[in-house]
Every structure is written in C-alpha cells, then in structure tokens.
Tab-separated table of C-alpha atoms in Angstrom:
chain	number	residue	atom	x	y	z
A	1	UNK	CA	-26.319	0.913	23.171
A	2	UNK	CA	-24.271	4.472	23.765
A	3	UNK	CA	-22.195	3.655	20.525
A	4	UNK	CA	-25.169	3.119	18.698
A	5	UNK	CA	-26.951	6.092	19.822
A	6	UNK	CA	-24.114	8.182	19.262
A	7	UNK	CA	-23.193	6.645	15.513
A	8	UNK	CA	-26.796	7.854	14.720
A	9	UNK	CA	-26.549	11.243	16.297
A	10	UNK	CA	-23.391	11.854	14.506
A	11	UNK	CA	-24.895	10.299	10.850
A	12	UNK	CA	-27.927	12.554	11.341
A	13	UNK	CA	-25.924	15.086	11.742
A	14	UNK	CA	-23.537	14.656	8.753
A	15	UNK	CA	-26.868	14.363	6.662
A	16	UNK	CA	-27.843	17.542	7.809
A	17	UNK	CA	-24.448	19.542	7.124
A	18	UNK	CA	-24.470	17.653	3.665
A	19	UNK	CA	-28.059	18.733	2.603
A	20	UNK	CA	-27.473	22.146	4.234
A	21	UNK	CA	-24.560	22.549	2.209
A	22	UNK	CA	-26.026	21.475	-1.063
A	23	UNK	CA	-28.717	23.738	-0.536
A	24	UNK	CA	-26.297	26.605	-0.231
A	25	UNK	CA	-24.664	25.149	-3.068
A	26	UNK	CA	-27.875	24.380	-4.867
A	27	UNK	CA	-29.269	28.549	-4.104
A	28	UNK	CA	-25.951	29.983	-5.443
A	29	UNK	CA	-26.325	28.406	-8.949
A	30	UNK	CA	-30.032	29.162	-9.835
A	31	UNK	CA	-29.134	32.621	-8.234
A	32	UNK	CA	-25.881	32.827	-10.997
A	33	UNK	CA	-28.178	31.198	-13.929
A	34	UNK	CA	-30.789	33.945	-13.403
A	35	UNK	CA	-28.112	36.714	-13.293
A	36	UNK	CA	-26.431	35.349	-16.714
A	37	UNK	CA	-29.683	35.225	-18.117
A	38	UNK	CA	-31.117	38.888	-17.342
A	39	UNK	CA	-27.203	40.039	-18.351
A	40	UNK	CA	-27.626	38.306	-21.956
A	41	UNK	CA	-31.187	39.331	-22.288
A	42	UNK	CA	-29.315	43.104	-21.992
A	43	UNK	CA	-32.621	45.113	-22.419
A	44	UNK	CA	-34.391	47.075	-20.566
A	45	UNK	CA	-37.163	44.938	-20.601
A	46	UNK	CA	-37.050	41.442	-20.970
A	47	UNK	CA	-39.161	38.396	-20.277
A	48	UNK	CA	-37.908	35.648	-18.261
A	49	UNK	CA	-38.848	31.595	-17.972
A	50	UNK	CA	-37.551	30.463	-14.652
A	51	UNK	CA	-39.169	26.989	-15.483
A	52	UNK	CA	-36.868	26.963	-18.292
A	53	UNK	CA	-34.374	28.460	-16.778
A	54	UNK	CA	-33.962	26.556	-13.732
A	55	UNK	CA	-33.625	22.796	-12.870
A	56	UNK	CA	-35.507	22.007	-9.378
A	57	UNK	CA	-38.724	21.436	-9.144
A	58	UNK	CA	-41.307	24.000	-7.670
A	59	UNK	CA	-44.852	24.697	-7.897
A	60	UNK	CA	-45.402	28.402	-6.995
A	61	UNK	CA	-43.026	31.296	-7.195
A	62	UNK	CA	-42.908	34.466	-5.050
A	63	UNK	CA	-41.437	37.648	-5.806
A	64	UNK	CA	-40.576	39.799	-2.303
A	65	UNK	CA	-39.224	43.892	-2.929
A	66	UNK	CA	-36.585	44.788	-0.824
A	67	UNK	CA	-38.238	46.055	2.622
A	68	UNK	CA	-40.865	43.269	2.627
A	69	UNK	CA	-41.954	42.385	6.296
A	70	UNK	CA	-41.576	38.827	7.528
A	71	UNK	CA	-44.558	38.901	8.349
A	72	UNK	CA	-46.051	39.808	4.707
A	73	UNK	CA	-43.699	36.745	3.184
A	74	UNK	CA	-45.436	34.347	5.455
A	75	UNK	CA	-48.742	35.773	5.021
A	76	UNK	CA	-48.458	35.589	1.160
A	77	UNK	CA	-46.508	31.751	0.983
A	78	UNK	CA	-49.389	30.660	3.252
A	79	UNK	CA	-47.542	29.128	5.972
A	80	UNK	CA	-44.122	29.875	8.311
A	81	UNK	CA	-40.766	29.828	7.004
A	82	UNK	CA	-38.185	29.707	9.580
A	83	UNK	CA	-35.611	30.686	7.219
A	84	UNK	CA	-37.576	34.002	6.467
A	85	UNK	CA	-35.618	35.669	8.861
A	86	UNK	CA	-32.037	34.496	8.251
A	87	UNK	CA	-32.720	36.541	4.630
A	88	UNK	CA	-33.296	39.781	6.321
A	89	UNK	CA	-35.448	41.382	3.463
A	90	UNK	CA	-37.128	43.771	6.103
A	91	UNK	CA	-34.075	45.131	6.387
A	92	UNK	CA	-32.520	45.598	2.839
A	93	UNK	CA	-32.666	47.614	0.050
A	94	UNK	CA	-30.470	45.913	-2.234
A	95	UNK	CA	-32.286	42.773	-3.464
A	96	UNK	CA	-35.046	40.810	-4.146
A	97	UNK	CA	-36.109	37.491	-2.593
A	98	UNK	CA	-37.414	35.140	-5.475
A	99	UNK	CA	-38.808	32.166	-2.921
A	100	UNK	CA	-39.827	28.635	-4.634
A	101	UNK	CA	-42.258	26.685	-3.392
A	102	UNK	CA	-43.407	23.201	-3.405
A	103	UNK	CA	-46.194	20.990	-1.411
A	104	UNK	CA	-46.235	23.922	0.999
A	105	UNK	CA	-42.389	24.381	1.767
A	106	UNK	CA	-39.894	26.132	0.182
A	107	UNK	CA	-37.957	24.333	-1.988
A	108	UNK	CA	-35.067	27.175	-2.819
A	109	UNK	CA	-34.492	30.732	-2.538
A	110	UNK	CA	-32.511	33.131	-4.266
A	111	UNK	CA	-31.301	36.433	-3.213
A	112	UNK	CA	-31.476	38.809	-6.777
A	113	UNK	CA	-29.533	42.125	-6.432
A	114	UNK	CA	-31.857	45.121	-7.475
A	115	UNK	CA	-29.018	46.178	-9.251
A	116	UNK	CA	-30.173	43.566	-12.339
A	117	UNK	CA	-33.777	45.199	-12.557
A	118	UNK	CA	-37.441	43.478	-10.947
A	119	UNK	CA	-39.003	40.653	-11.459
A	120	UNK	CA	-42.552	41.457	-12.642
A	121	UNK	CA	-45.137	38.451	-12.924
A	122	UNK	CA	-46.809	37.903	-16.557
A	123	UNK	CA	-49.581	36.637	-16.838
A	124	UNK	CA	-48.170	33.035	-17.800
A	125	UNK	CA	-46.772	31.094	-14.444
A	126	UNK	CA	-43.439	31.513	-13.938
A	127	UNK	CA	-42.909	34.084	-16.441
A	128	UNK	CA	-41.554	37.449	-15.389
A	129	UNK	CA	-40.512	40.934	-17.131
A	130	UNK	CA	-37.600	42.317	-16.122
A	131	UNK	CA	-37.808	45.497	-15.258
A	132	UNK	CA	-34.888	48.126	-14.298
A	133	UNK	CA	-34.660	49.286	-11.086
C-alpha cells in the first residue's frame, strides 16, 4: 500500500514538473512570435492578430501597463489568479502583461517588453495597434 501511494505521489508530481515546464516552454514562444511579429511589422503603428498569430486556444485577452495592481488584474479577468503575483507587474516598468484566458482561467501569459511599443485593443477581438512607447 506505501509503494503504491508513493508511485502516485511521485507520478503526480512528474506530471506537474512536465506541464509546468511546458508552460514555461509554451509562454516563451508566443512571447518570441509576438516580438518577431511587431519587429517585421517595423512601423510605428501597426495592427496585430494574436488569433493569427498564436496557436493555443483562448477566449478573452487582457492587456495590463506596467504598474498595474494585482488587485486591478483580478478585478478585470473576473476571478483570482494565483500566478498574478509571481509576474510582479505592480512593480515594473518595463513590460506589459498580455494574459489569455479561457473558461475562466488563464490559459498563457506573456511578459511584452515596453521597449517593442503597446498593445492597444481595436475594435475587432483580438486585434491590437501597436503603439510606441
């Protein structure tokens, strides 16, 4: 009974570590494909499809400004993310949090240095202008 309780701790675990890491993994890309994309665009103002442009599924996007209480990100995705914290945009001034959600969780986050411009929502979902910062 021990070994099988322990086998099952230790494959719960594994799947954990696995799906944290491909998360990670997962969050770096879509953060890399949006950078290449505002870098080709080159403009000063540009227009970006993140349905097109990324490949996970989401239903809502959010846009948070550098200095955004954690309070303000929870308030506006409707319910509590307990990774809202680990991102520490209340504290920075250096990037954007673009936050993905679907059925009421987030799905992916990306961390967009201000240094490639604002995301600015059109009025077509999951459009945004790209503004310079």
């Amino acid at each position: 009974m021990k070994k099988i309780l322990v086998f099952t701790l230790v494959a719960l675990l594994s799947v954990f570590l696995i799906d944290h890491s491909y998360s990670k993994h997962n969050q770096a890309v879509s953060q890399q494909a949006l950078i290449e994309e505002i870098k080709r665009q080159n403009q000063a103002v540009s227009t970006i499809d993140l349905r097109q442009l990324l490949d996970f599924k989401w239903d809502d996007v959010y846009v948070f400004t550098p200095g955004t209480k954690l309070k303000t990100v929870e308030e506006t995705l409707g319910f509590q993310w307990f990774d809202a914290k680990s991102t520490r945009i209340d504290q920075r001034d250096d990037v954007n949090l673009i936050v993905f959600v679907e059925n009421h969780q987030v799905a992916q986050y990306v961390m967009l240095p201000t240094k490639y411009g604002i995301l600015k929502p059109t009025a077509q979902k999951g459009t945004f202008t790209v503004e310079a910062f």
